[in-house]
Amino acid sequence: MQAKPCVLYGAEISYFTGKVRAYLRWKHIDYREVPADAAVFKEIILPRVGFPVIPVLITPDDVCLQDSTEIIDALEARHGGPPVYPDSPRQRLAALLLETYGDEWLVIPAMHYRWHHNRDWAMQAFGALSAPGASPQQQLEIGRRRAEPFAGAAVLLGAEPHMHAAIEASYEALLRDLSAHFERHPFLFGSRPSIGDFGLIGPLYAHQYRDPKSGEHMRRVAPRVAEWVERMMSPAPLQGEFLADDALPETLIPVLRRMFAEQLPVLQDSAARVREWMAAHPGETLPRAIGMHAFALDGCEGRRIVRPYSLWMLQRCRDYYLSLGGPERAAVDAMLHAAGGDRFIAFEDPPRLARAGLSVRPAPSS
Ligand SMILES: N[C@@H](CCC(=O)N[C@@H](CS)C(=O)NCC(=O)O)C(=O)O
């Protein structure tokens, strides 16, 4: 009897579904994708997960996995094959950092471009996902209601009107840096995609490639990035290698530099606030957002919600970094210095965190 496929509940318009789908395709894991319409949320996602979210993956032995990072890690452990985690220190740390950057920071341009340049299209697409059998007019109405919190989240994540130009300048500079990289390498670390590539594909597929105006913009100003998106979404048969000898392409240094300059100050301040919050609420699960803080982009200052979950993602990078000693630590520190990552070296970790749905709680041992 043929083994049952995994079932991926998600959507073409969803950031993290794109990440998991690209991974499943690259690994040639047998899966079936089911659009998360209203019935799927009611009958599967809410009962199995407890809150509305996509993507959700059900394995052939009926284990329910939620959160793209945990889905990928569980499948890496079950399926073997070429790992998406490089095993050499510089490449592995850079891959983890770029996953965190894609997941938790590029959500700012992704949400900005979707809700401020593709709004009507996105409302319609939300409606079509939720009620596939409804008329286009009904879909638009349903989409407006369903998309309301997401459209509002663009502003809460930092895309207030006075920040729009800075968000676009920063994103276009990233596209230039990535174009220079993909001129030389098919993926971030060679001819095989890594967890860093899967982190970046979240924003760069569903929002920045597939939303019509953003896709037209990407194909026009950064065709090499658009080609990488296409490689990521329909990968060739399993093949390819990470560069030998832990080589870190010099074209990735500007990408890491941008992450350290933009995201790290926010993560540092988030850590201080999470530390304070945990001291004031011992043992409690943190809310998804704990107030607002300032952030800077391209010389402009904005405000955004403080997201404890981002620190759970960073903790994966920090755990790996802190596990390194001797020459490996020295090699990684040299890379971090070269990319302006001294804030990462000196990062003051908050108490240990465990994931709790879309937020975090104190880890059981702390
Ligand atoms: N960090 C999670 C986040 C999942 C997530 O944010 N999914 C979005 C759609 S792409 C969602 O369903 N959000 C619902 C919400 O934020 O309430 C992951 O890696 O899967």
Short mmCIF file of C-alpha atoms and ligand atoms in Angstrom, two decimals:
data_model
loop_
_atom_site.label_atom_id
_atom_site.label_comp_id
_atom_site.label_asym_id
_atom_site.label_seq_id
_atom_site.Cartn_x
_atom_site.Cartn_y
_atom_site.Cartn_z
CA MET A 1 0.00 0.00 0.00
CA GLN A 2 1.29 3.44 -0.87
CA ALA A 3 2.14 5.68 2.12
CA LYS A 4 -0.25 8.55 2.71
CA PRO A 5 1.03 12.05 1.88
CA CYS A 6 1.48 14.85 4.40
CA VAL A 7 -1.35 17.38 4.23
CA LEU A 8 -0.42 21.05 4.18
CA TYR A 9 -3.24 23.43 5.11
CA GLY A 10 -2.26 26.84 3.79
CA ALA A 11 -2.70 29.36 1.03
CA GLU A 12 -0.92 30.81 -1.97
CA ILE A 13 -1.25 34.28 -0.39
CA SER A 14 0.37 33.16 2.88
CA TYR A 15 3.94 34.08 3.83
CA PHE A 16 4.75 31.01 5.90
CA THR A 17 2.89 28.56 3.67
CA GLY A 18 5.27 29.59 0.88
CA LYS A 19 8.22 28.80 3.14
CA VAL A 20 6.96 25.31 3.98
CA ARG A 21 5.79 24.55 0.43
CA ALA A 22 9.22 25.46 -1.00
CA TYR A 23 10.81 23.16 1.60
CA LEU A 24 8.45 20.24 0.85
CA ARG A 25 9.15 20.55 -2.87
CA TRP A 26 12.90 20.76 -2.48
CA LYS A 27 12.90 17.68 -0.20
CA HIS A 28 10.56 15.81 -2.55
CA ILE A 29 8.32 14.98 0.39
CA ASP A 30 4.98 13.59 -0.72
CA TYR A 31 2.35 16.15 0.27
CA ARG A 32 -1.05 17.42 -0.67
CA GLU A 33 -1.93 21.09 -0.20
CA VAL A 34 -5.43 21.98 0.91
CA PRO A 35 -6.48 25.64 0.79
CA ALA A 36 -7.44 26.86 4.25
CA ASP A 37 -10.97 28.05 3.55
CA ALA A 38 -13.50 28.86 6.27
CA ALA A 39 -14.51 25.18 6.63
CA VAL A 40 -10.90 24.04 7.06
CA PHE A 41 -10.36 26.63 9.79
CA LYS A 42 -13.53 25.51 11.58
CA GLU A 43 -13.20 21.76 11.15
CA ILE A 44 -9.44 21.18 11.23
CA ILE A 45 -7.28 24.09 12.27
CA LEU A 46 -9.24 25.37 15.29
CA PRO A 47 -9.87 21.89 16.77
CA ARG A 48 -6.32 20.65 16.18
CA VAL A 49 -4.30 23.81 16.86
CA GLY A 50 -6.58 25.84 19.11
CA PHE A 51 -6.23 29.15 17.24
CA PRO A 52 -6.53 30.33 13.63
CA VAL A 53 -3.21 30.14 11.82
CA ILE A 54 -1.60 28.75 8.68
CA PRO A 55 0.39 26.82 7.68
CA VAL A 56 -0.53 23.64 9.53
CA LEU A 57 0.91 20.29 8.47
CA ILE A 58 -0.58 16.90 9.33
CA THR A 59 1.86 14.02 8.94
CA PRO A 60 0.79 10.60 7.55
CA ASP A 61 0.71 9.29 11.16
CA ASP A 62 -1.63 12.15 12.10
CA VAL A 63 0.78 14.38 14.01
CA CYS A 64 -0.28 18.01 13.74
CA LEU A 65 2.58 20.48 13.31
CA GLN A 66 2.24 24.26 13.41
CA ASP A 67 4.88 26.94 12.84
CA SER A 68 7.04 26.78 9.75
CA THR A 69 10.26 26.39 11.72
CA GLU A 70 8.94 23.48 13.76
CA ILE A 71 7.42 21.86 10.66
CA ILE A 72 10.75 22.02 8.84
CA ASP A 73 12.71 20.75 11.85
CA ALA A 74 10.31 17.83 12.38
CA LEU A 75 10.48 16.87 8.70
CA GLU A 76 14.27 17.18 8.64
CA ALA A 77 14.39 14.65 11.50
CA ARG A 78 11.87 12.28 9.85
CA HIS A 79 12.95 12.36 6.22
CA GLY A 80 16.72 12.58 6.10
CA GLY A 81 18.10 13.46 2.67
CA PRO A 82 20.34 16.46 2.06
CA PRO A 83 19.94 18.68 5.13
CA VAL A 84 18.85 22.30 4.77
CA TYR A 85 21.06 23.20 7.73
CA PRO A 86 24.69 23.58 6.64
CA ASP A 87 26.92 21.76 9.14
CA SER A 88 29.84 24.19 9.10
CA PRO A 89 29.82 27.12 11.53
CA ARG A 90 29.81 30.27 9.41
CA GLN A 91 27.30 28.99 6.88
CA ARG A 92 25.07 27.52 9.55
CA LEU A 93 24.97 30.64 11.71
CA ALA A 94 24.44 32.89 8.68
CA ALA A 95 21.62 30.61 7.50
CA LEU A 96 19.89 30.73 10.90
CA LEU A 97 20.28 34.52 11.04
CA LEU A 98 18.82 34.95 7.56
CA GLU A 99 15.88 32.73 8.48
CA THR A 100 15.20 35.03 11.43
CA TYR A 101 15.55 38.06 9.15
CA GLY A 102 13.14 36.65 6.57
CA ASP A 103 10.60 35.44 9.12
CA GLU A 104 10.61 38.33 11.54
CA TRP A 105 11.90 41.47 9.81
CA LEU A 106 11.04 41.35 6.12
CA VAL A 107 7.44 41.11 7.25
CA ILE A 108 7.66 44.94 7.33
CA PRO A 109 8.16 45.48 3.57
CA ALA A 110 5.96 42.47 2.76
CA MET A 111 2.99 43.81 4.71
CA HIS A 112 3.63 47.36 3.55
CA TYR A 113 3.67 46.49 -0.14
CA ARG A 114 0.67 44.16 0.15
CA TRP A 115 -1.57 46.50 2.10
CA HIS A 116 -0.43 49.83 0.67
CA HIS A 117 0.16 48.87 -3.00
CA ASN A 118 -1.94 45.72 -3.60
CA ARG A 119 -4.80 46.29 -1.17
CA ASP A 120 -7.87 45.67 -3.35
CA TRP A 121 -6.26 42.66 -4.99
CA ALA A 122 -5.34 41.24 -1.56
CA MET A 123 -8.85 41.77 -0.14
CA GLN A 124 -10.29 39.89 -3.09
CA ALA A 125 -7.72 37.10 -2.68
CA PHE A 126 -8.54 36.75 1.05
CA GLY A 127 -12.22 36.44 0.14
CA ALA A 128 -11.56 33.89 -2.62
CA LEU A 129 -9.57 31.78 -0.15
CA SER A 130 -12.19 31.94 2.58
CA ALA A 131 -15.27 31.40 0.38
CA PRO A 132 -14.19 29.74 -2.88
CA GLY A 133 -17.81 29.19 -4.01
CA ALA A 134 -19.01 32.78 -3.46
CA SER A 135 -19.45 35.42 -6.17
CA PRO A 136 -16.58 37.89 -6.76
CA GLN A 137 -18.61 40.64 -5.03
CA GLN A 138 -19.31 38.45 -2.00
CA GLN A 139 -15.66 37.42 -1.92
CA LEU A 140 -14.59 41.05 -1.84
CA GLU A 141 -16.90 41.73 1.11
CA ILE A 142 -15.75 38.62 2.97
CA GLY A 143 -12.13 39.47 2.09
CA ARG A 144 -12.50 42.99 3.50
CA ARG A 145 -13.71 41.61 6.82
CA ARG A 146 -11.15 38.80 7.03
CA ALA A 147 -8.22 40.94 5.92
CA GLU A 148 -8.93 43.81 8.33
CA PRO A 149 -6.55 42.59 11.09
CA PHE A 150 -3.79 41.83 8.58
CA ALA A 151 -4.07 45.24 6.93
CA GLY A 152 -3.93 46.85 10.39
CA ALA A 153 -0.90 44.73 11.28
CA ALA A 154 1.12 46.42 8.52
CA VAL A 155 0.95 49.65 10.51
CA LEU A 156 1.53 47.96 13.88
CA LEU A 157 4.66 46.32 12.44
CA GLY A 158 6.04 49.73 11.52
CA ALA A 159 4.55 50.76 8.17
CA GLU A 160 3.06 54.08 9.27
CA PRO A 161 2.71 56.57 6.39
CA HIS A 162 5.84 58.55 7.28
CA MET A 163 7.89 55.31 7.08
CA HIS A 164 6.75 54.18 3.64
CA ALA A 165 9.62 55.78 1.71
CA ALA A 166 12.22 54.40 4.13
CA ILE A 167 10.72 50.89 3.97
CA GLU A 168 10.85 51.00 0.18
CA ALA A 169 14.41 52.36 0.10
CA SER A 170 15.59 49.62 2.47
CA TYR A 171 13.79 46.89 0.48
CA GLU A 172 15.17 48.12 -2.84
CA ALA A 173 18.68 48.17 -1.38
CA LEU A 174 18.15 44.58 -0.23
CA LEU A 175 17.03 43.62 -3.73
CA ARG A 176 20.24 45.17 -5.13
CA ASP A 177 22.37 43.21 -2.66
CA LEU A 178 20.54 39.96 -3.37
CA SER A 179 20.78 40.54 -7.13
CA ALA A 180 24.56 40.87 -6.84
CA HIS A 181 24.61 37.63 -4.84
CA PHE A 182 22.38 35.62 -7.18
CA GLU A 183 24.50 36.71 -10.13
CA ARG A 184 27.17 34.44 -8.69
CA HIS A 185 25.33 31.73 -6.76
CA PRO A 186 22.00 29.97 -7.36
CA PHE A 187 21.16 29.93 -3.62
CA LEU A 188 22.55 31.68 -0.53
CA PHE A 189 25.33 29.21 0.21
CA GLY A 190 25.92 27.51 -3.11
CA SER A 191 23.88 25.25 -5.35
CA ARG A 192 21.59 23.90 -2.60
CA PRO A 193 18.95 25.88 -0.68
CA SER A 194 19.42 26.29 3.09
CA ILE A 195 17.14 27.22 5.95
CA GLY A 196 18.21 30.82 5.20
CA ASP A 197 16.78 30.56 1.67
CA PHE A 198 13.55 29.13 3.09
CA GLY A 199 13.35 32.04 5.55
CA LEU A 200 13.74 34.60 2.77
CA ILE A 201 11.24 32.92 0.46
CA GLY A 202 8.42 33.62 2.98
CA PRO A 203 8.22 37.34 2.19
CA LEU A 204 9.81 37.18 -1.24
CA TYR A 205 7.32 34.69 -2.74
CA ALA A 206 3.74 35.21 -1.58
CA HIS A 207 3.93 38.95 -1.07
CA GLN A 208 6.80 40.35 -3.11
CA TYR A 209 6.70 38.01 -6.13
CA ARG A 210 3.08 36.96 -6.33
CA ASP A 211 1.15 40.10 -5.35
CA PRO A 212 0.75 41.75 -8.79
CA LYS A 213 2.30 45.18 -8.27
CA SER A 214 5.10 43.87 -6.07
CA GLY A 215 5.87 41.05 -8.52
CA GLU A 216 6.03 43.46 -11.43
CA HIS A 217 8.39 45.64 -9.38
CA MET A 218 10.64 42.70 -8.44
CA ARG A 219 10.84 41.38 -11.99
CA ARG A 220 11.68 44.87 -13.26
CA VAL A 221 14.28 46.00 -10.70
CA ALA A 222 15.68 42.63 -9.57
CA PRO A 223 15.11 39.93 -12.21
CA ARG A 224 17.80 37.75 -10.62
CA VAL A 225 15.89 37.70 -7.36
CA ALA A 226 12.72 36.77 -9.27
CA GLU A 227 14.63 33.90 -10.90
CA TRP A 228 15.79 32.71 -7.46
CA VAL A 229 12.14 32.78 -6.31
CA GLU A 230 11.27 30.60 -9.31
CA ARG A 231 14.13 28.18 -8.49
CA MET A 232 12.94 28.01 -4.90
CA MET A 233 9.33 27.30 -5.82
CA SER A 234 9.98 24.64 -8.44
CA PRO A 235 13.28 23.12 -7.52
CA ALA A 236 15.15 20.73 -9.75
CA PRO A 237 15.48 17.15 -8.52
CA LEU A 238 17.37 16.97 -5.22
CA GLN A 239 20.89 18.01 -5.98
CA GLY A 240 23.42 20.69 -5.19
CA GLU A 241 25.90 21.37 -2.44
CA PHE A 242 26.80 24.04 0.03
CA LEU A 243 30.09 25.75 -0.84
CA ALA A 244 33.15 23.82 0.31
CA ASP A 245 35.29 24.75 3.31
CA ASP A 246 32.58 26.77 5.06
CA ALA A 247 33.03 29.53 2.49
CA LEU A 248 30.79 32.50 3.11
CA PRO A 249 30.12 34.37 -0.15
CA GLU A 250 31.28 37.96 0.23
CA THR A 251 28.06 39.04 -1.49
CA LEU A 252 26.16 37.93 1.64
CA ILE A 253 28.05 40.36 3.89
CA PRO A 254 25.91 43.38 2.84
CA VAL A 255 22.75 41.34 3.44
CA LEU A 256 23.88 40.39 6.94
CA ARG A 257 25.03 43.98 7.52
CA ARG A 258 21.53 45.23 6.71
CA MET A 259 19.98 42.72 9.08
CA PHE A 260 22.36 43.69 11.91
CA ALA A 261 21.83 47.42 11.33
CA GLU A 262 18.03 47.27 11.10
CA GLN A 263 16.80 44.30 13.09
CA LEU A 264 19.38 43.76 15.84
CA PRO A 265 18.72 47.04 17.71
CA VAL A 266 15.04 46.08 17.79
CA LEU A 267 15.84 42.60 19.08
CA GLN A 268 18.11 44.08 21.77
CA ASP A 269 15.37 46.38 22.98
CA SER A 270 12.83 43.56 22.74
CA ALA A 271 15.06 41.42 24.97
CA ALA A 272 15.22 44.18 27.61
CA ARG A 273 11.43 44.56 27.55
CA VAL A 274 10.78 40.84 27.65
CA ARG A 275 13.15 40.53 30.62
CA GLU A 276 11.18 43.25 32.46
CA TRP A 277 7.84 41.72 31.52
CA MET A 278 8.86 38.26 32.70
CA ALA A 279 10.13 39.64 36.01
CA ALA A 280 6.77 41.35 36.54
CA HIS A 281 4.70 38.29 35.46
CA PRO A 282 6.61 35.23 36.68
CA GLY A 283 5.71 31.98 34.91
CA GLU A 284 3.12 33.56 32.60
CA THR A 285 2.87 33.17 28.83
CA LEU A 286 3.73 36.45 27.14
CA PRO A 287 1.12 38.17 25.00
CA ARG A 288 1.91 38.32 21.28
CA ALA A 289 2.91 41.97 21.65
CA ILE A 290 4.11 43.83 24.73
CA GLY A 291 3.73 47.51 23.93
CA MET A 292 5.47 49.56 21.27
CA HIS A 293 9.04 50.66 20.68
CA ALA A 294 11.03 52.82 18.29
CA PHE A 295 12.95 51.53 15.31
CA ALA A 296 15.05 53.15 12.61
CA LEU A 297 15.11 52.47 8.89
CA ASP A 298 17.05 54.41 6.29
CA GLY A 299 17.47 57.34 8.69
CA CYS A 300 13.77 57.58 9.63
CA GLU A 301 12.33 56.72 13.02
CA GLY A 302 9.14 54.72 13.36
CA ARG A 303 7.28 52.79 16.04
CA ARG A 304 6.24 49.16 16.07
CA ILE A 305 4.95 46.50 18.40
CA VAL A 306 7.43 44.58 20.56
CA ARG A 307 7.18 40.94 19.47
CA PRO A 308 8.49 38.39 21.99
CA TYR A 309 8.25 35.62 19.37
CA SER A 310 11.11 37.23 17.39
CA LEU A 311 13.38 36.43 20.33
CA TRP A 312 12.47 32.75 20.13
CA MET A 313 13.73 32.80 16.56
CA LEU A 314 16.88 34.63 17.60
CA GLN A 315 17.40 32.14 20.43
CA ARG A 316 17.98 29.44 17.78
CA CYS A 317 20.83 31.53 16.38
CA ARG A 318 22.19 32.32 19.82
CA ASP A 319 22.10 28.66 20.91
CA TYR A 320 24.14 27.69 17.90
CA TYR A 321 26.57 30.59 18.33
CA LEU A 322 27.10 29.83 22.04
CA SER A 323 27.69 26.14 21.29
CA LEU A 324 30.79 27.03 19.25
CA GLY A 325 34.23 27.17 20.82
CA GLY A 326 37.86 27.64 19.84
CA PRO A 327 38.63 28.09 16.15
CA GLU A 328 34.98 27.74 15.12
CA ARG A 329 33.94 30.60 17.40
CA ALA A 330 36.85 32.67 16.09
CA ALA A 331 35.82 32.05 12.45
CA VAL A 332 32.25 33.03 13.18
CA ASP A 333 33.30 36.12 15.17
CA ALA A 334 35.43 37.28 12.23
CA MET A 335 32.40 36.93 9.94
CA LEU A 336 30.20 38.80 12.42
CA HIS A 337 32.74 41.63 12.79
CA ALA A 338 33.03 41.95 9.02
CA ALA A 339 29.25 42.24 8.72
CA GLY A 340 28.81 44.76 11.57
CA GLY A 341 27.38 42.08 13.86
CA ASP A 342 29.05 43.10 17.13
CA ARG A 343 25.62 43.61 18.66
CA PHE A 344 24.96 39.93 18.06
CA ILE A 345 28.24 38.89 19.71
CA ALA A 346 27.43 41.02 22.77
CA PHE A 347 23.70 40.23 22.81
CA GLU A 348 22.22 40.04 26.30
CA ASP A 349 19.92 37.05 26.18
CA PRO A 350 16.58 37.22 27.96
CA PRO A 351 15.54 34.23 30.11
CA ARG A 352 15.14 31.07 28.07
CA LEU A 353 11.96 30.99 25.97
CA ALA A 354 9.74 28.21 24.69
CA ARG A 355 7.25 28.69 21.88
CA ALA A 356 3.61 29.02 22.94
CA GLY A 357 1.52 29.25 19.78
CA LEU A 358 2.21 32.61 18.18
CA SER A 359 4.02 33.92 21.26
CA VAL A 360 6.44 32.54 23.85
CA ARG A 361 6.57 31.54 27.52
CA PRO A 362 9.39 30.87 29.97
CA ALA A 363 11.13 27.62 29.03
CA PRO A 364 10.27 24.84 31.52
CA SER A 365 13.81 24.60 32.91
CA SER A 366 14.27 28.33 33.58
N1 LIG B 1 5.92 32.00 12.89
C1 LIG B 1 4.82 31.25 12.33
C2 LIG B 1 3.74 32.17 11.99
C3 LIG B 1 2.55 31.69 11.20
C4 LIG B 1 1.80 32.91 10.72
O1 LIG B 1 2.04 34.04 11.21
N2 LIG B 1 0.90 32.68 9.77
C5 LIG B 1 0.06 33.75 9.28
C6 LIG B 1 -0.26 33.54 7.83
S1 LIG B 1 1.21 33.49 6.85
C7 LIG B 1 -1.22 33.64 10.08
O2 LIG B 1 -1.98 32.71 9.96
N3 LIG B 1 -1.41 34.59 10.97
C8 LIG B 1 -2.57 34.62 11.82
C9 LIG B 1 -2.35 35.63 12.89
O3 LIG B 1 -1.27 36.27 12.90
O4 LIG B 1 -3.22 35.77 13.74
C10 LIG B 1 5.35 30.32 11.25
O5 LIG B 1 6.56 30.29 11.06
O6 LIG B 1 4.57 29.54 10.71
#
